[in-house]
Short mmCIF file of C-alpha atoms in Angstrom, two decimals:
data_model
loop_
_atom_site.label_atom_id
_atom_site.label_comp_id
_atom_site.label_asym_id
_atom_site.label_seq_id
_atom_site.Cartn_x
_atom_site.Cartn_y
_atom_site.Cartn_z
CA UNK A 20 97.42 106.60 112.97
CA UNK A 21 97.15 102.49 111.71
CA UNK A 22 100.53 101.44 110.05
CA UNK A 23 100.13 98.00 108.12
CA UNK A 24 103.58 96.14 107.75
CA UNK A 25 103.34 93.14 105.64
CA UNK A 26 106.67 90.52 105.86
CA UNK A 27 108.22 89.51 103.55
CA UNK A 28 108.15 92.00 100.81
CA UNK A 29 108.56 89.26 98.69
CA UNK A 30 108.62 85.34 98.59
CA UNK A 31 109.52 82.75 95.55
CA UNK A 32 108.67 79.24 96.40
CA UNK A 33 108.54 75.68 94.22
CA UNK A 34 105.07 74.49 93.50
CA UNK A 35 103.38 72.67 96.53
CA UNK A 36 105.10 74.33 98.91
CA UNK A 37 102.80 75.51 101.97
CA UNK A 38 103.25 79.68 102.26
CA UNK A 39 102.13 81.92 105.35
CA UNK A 40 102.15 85.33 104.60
CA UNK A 41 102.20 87.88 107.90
CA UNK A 42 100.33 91.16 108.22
CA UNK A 43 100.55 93.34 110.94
CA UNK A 44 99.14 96.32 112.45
CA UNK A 45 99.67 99.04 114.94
CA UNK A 46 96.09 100.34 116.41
CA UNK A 47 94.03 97.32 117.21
CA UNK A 48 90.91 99.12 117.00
CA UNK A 49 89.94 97.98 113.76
CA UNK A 50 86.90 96.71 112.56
CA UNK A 51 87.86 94.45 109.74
CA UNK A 52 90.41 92.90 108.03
CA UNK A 53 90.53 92.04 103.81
CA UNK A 54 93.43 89.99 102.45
CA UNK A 55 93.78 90.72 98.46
CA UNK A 56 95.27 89.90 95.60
CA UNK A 57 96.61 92.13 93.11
CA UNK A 58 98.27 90.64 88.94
CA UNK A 59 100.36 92.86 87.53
CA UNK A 60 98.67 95.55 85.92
CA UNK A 61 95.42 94.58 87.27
CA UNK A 62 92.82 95.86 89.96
CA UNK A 63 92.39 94.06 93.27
CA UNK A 64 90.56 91.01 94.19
CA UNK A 65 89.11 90.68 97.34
CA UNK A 66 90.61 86.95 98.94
CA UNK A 67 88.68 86.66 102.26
CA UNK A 68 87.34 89.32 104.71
CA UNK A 69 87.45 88.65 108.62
CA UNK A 70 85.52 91.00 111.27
CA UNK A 71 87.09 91.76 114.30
CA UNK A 72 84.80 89.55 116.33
CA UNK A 73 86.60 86.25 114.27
CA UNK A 74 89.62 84.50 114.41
CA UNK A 75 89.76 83.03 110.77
CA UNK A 76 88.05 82.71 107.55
CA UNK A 77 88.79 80.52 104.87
CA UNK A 78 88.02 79.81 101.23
CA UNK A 79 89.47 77.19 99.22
CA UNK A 80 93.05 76.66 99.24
CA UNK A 81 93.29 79.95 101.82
CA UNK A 82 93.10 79.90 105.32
CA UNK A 83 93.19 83.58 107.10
CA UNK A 84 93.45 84.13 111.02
CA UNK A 85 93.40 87.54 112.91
CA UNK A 86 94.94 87.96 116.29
CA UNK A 87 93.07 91.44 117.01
CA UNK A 88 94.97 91.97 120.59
CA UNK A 89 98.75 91.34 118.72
CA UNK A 90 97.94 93.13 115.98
CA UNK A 91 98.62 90.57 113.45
CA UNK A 92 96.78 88.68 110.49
CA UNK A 93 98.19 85.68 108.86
CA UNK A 94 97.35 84.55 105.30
CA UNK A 95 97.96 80.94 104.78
CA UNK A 96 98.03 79.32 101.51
CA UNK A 97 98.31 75.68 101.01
CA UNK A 98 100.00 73.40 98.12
CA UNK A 99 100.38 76.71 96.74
CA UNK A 100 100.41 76.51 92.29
CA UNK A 101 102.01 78.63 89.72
CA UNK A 102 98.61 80.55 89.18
CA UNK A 103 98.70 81.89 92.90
CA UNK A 104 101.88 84.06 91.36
CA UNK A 105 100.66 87.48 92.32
CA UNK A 106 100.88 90.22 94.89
CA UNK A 107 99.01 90.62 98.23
CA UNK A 108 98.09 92.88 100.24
CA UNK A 109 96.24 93.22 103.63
CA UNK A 110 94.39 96.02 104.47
CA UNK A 111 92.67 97.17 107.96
CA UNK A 112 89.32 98.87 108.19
CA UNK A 113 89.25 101.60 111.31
CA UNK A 114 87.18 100.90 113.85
CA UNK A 115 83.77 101.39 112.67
CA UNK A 116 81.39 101.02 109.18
CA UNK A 117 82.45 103.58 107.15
CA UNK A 118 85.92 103.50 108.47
CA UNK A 119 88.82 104.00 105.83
CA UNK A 120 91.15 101.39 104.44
CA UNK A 121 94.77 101.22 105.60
CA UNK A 122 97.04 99.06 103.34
CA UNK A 123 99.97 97.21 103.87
CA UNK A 124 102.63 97.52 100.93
CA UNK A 125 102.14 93.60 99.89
CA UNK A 126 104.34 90.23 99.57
CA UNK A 127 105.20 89.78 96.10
CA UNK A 128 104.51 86.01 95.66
CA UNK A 129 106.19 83.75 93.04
CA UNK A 130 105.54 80.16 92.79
CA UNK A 131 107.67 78.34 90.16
CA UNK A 132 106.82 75.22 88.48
CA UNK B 11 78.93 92.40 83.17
CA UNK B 12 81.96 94.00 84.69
CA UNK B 13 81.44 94.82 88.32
CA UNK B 14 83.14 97.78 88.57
CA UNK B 15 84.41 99.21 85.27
CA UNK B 16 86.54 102.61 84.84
CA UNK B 17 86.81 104.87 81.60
CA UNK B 18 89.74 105.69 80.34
CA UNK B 19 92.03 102.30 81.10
CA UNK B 20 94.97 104.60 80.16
CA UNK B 21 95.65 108.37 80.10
CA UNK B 22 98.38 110.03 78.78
CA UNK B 23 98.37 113.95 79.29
CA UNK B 24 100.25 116.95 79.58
CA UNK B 25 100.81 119.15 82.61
CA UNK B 26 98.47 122.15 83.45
CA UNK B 27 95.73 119.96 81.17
CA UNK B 28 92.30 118.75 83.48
CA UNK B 29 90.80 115.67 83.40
CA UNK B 30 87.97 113.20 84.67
CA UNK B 31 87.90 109.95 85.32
CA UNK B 32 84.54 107.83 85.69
CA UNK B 33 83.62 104.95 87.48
CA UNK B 34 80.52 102.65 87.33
CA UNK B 35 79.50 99.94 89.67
CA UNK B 36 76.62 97.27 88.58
CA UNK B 37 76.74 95.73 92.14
CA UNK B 38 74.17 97.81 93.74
CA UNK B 39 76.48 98.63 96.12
CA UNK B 40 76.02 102.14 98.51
CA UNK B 41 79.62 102.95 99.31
CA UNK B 42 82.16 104.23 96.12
CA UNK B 43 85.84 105.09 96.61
CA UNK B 44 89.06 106.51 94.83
CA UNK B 45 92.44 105.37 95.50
CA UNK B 46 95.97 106.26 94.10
CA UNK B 47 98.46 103.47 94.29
CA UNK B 48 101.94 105.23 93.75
CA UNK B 49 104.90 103.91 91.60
CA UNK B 50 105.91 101.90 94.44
CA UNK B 51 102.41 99.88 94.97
CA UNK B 52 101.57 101.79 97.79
CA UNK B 53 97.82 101.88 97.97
CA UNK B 54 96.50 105.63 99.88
CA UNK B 55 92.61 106.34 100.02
CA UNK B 56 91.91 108.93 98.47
CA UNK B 57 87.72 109.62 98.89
CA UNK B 58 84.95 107.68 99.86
CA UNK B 59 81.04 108.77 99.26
CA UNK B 60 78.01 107.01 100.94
CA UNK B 61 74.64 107.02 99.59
CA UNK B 62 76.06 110.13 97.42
CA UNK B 63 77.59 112.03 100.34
CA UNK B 64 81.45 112.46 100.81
CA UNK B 65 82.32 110.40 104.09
CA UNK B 66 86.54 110.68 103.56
CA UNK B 67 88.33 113.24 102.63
CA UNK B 68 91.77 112.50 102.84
CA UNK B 69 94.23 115.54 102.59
CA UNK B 70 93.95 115.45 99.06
CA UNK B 71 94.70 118.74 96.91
CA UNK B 72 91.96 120.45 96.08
CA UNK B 73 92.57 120.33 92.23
CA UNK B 74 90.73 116.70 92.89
CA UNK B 75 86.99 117.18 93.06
CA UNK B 76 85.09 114.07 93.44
CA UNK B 77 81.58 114.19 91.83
CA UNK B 78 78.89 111.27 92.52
CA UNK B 79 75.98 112.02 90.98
CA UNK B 80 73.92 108.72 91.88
CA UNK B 81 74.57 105.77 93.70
CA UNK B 82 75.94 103.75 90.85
CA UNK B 83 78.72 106.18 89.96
CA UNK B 84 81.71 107.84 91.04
CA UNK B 85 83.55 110.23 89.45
CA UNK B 86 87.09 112.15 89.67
CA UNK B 87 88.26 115.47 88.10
CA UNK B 88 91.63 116.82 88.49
CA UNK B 89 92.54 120.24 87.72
CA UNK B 90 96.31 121.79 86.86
CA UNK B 91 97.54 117.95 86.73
CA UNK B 92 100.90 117.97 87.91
CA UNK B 93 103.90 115.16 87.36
CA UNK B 94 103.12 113.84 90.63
CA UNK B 95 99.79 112.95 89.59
CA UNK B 96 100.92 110.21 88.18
CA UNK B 97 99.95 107.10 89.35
CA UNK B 98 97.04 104.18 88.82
CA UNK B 99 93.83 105.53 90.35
CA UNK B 100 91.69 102.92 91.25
CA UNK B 101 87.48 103.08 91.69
CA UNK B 102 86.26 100.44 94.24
CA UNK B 103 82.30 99.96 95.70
CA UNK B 104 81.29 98.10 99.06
CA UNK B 105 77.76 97.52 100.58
CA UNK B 106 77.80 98.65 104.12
CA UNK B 107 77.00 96.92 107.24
CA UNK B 108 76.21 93.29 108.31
CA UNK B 109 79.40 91.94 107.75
CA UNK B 110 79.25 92.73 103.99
CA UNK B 111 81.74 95.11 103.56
CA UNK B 112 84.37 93.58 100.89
CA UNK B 113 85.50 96.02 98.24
CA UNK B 114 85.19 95.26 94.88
CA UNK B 115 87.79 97.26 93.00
CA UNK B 116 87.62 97.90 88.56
CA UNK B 117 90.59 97.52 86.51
CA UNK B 118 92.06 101.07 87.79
CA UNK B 119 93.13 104.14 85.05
CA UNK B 120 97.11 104.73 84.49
CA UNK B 121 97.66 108.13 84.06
CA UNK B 122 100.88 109.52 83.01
CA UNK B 123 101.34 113.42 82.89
CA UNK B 124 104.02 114.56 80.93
#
């Protein structure tokens, strides 16, 4: 069974600050990996999706790696802003198409001005 | 031109009562899921139907019956609700294969059985 730990459970941080979120995973067998962001009393947003085959995607301010053989995914966010204030969560797809999800419980992030 | 949009946004209900909630996707997408997040975040799958056909089951109670009747939508009814029902149930669609796999998720339904 995948277990998705995500450290820490919650961060506050000044604007600008550079943030690394961690994301880790027990079976390595997966076949992808989303980061995403969730507002209060909102739905999900998809950030950036890496297969297993790649070490990092990034979009924007967001930079994500994935160390398949650890087990760990890192979500990096740079000069992070007020409006990043949210929660995220990483999620790992079993091993194949089709797979199911397996969610982390998320780092509350809160970036003050 | 909501991607994926879910009817009711809130439901407020009383045990024993059944209800349905419905789920629509615009994106063309093949694959349609249901998840519960608990009242301590915790995302869990729930279902997941491909092309129609129920791919994930996962050890929910059967008072939950799933119903897709095309592509496009994605539908949940729940019989004999119960207080631990509630929770936000979220609808989310992906297009499988090729690397294209992100989920889209709607806005989610907060149902509250009293």
């Amino acid at each position: 069974k995948q277990e998705v730990t995500q450290i820490p459970a919650a961060l506050s941080v000044p604007e600008g600050e550079n943030l690394v979120l961690n994301c880790s995973f027990t079976d390595s067998a997966i076949y992808n990996l989303q980061w995403f962001r969730q507002d209060p009393g909102k739905g999900l947003t998809s950030l950036l999706l890496i297969q297993s085959s790649q070490r990092e995607q990034t979009s924007g301010r967001l930079n994500a790696s994935l160390d398949k053989s650890s087990g760990r995914s890192t979500l990096y966010i740079a000069a992070s802003q007020p409006g990043d204030s949210a929660t995220y969560l990483c999620a790992v797809r079993r091993g194949s198409t089709l797979g199911r999800l397996y969610f982390g419980r998320g780092t509350q992030l809160t970036v003050w001005p | 031109d909501t991607a994926v949009s879910q009817t009711p946004k809130y439901l407020v209900t009383q045990m024993g009562n059944d209800k349905s909630i419905k789920c629509e996707q615009n994106l063309g997408h093949d694959t349609m899921y249901w998840y519960k997040q608990d009242s301590k975040k915790f995302l869990k799958i729930m279902f997941s139907y491909n092309n129609k056909e129920l791919i994930i089951n996962e050890t929910v109670p059967n008072r939950f019956s799933p119903k897709s009747p095309d592509k496009a939508h994605l539908n949940l009814h729940i019989n004999s609700l119960e207080l631990g029902d509630s929770a936000v149930y979220f609808c989310a669609s992906s297009q499988e294969g090729a690397g294209r796999e992100t989920q889209y998720f709607g806005p989610g339904t907060r149902l509250l059985v009293l």
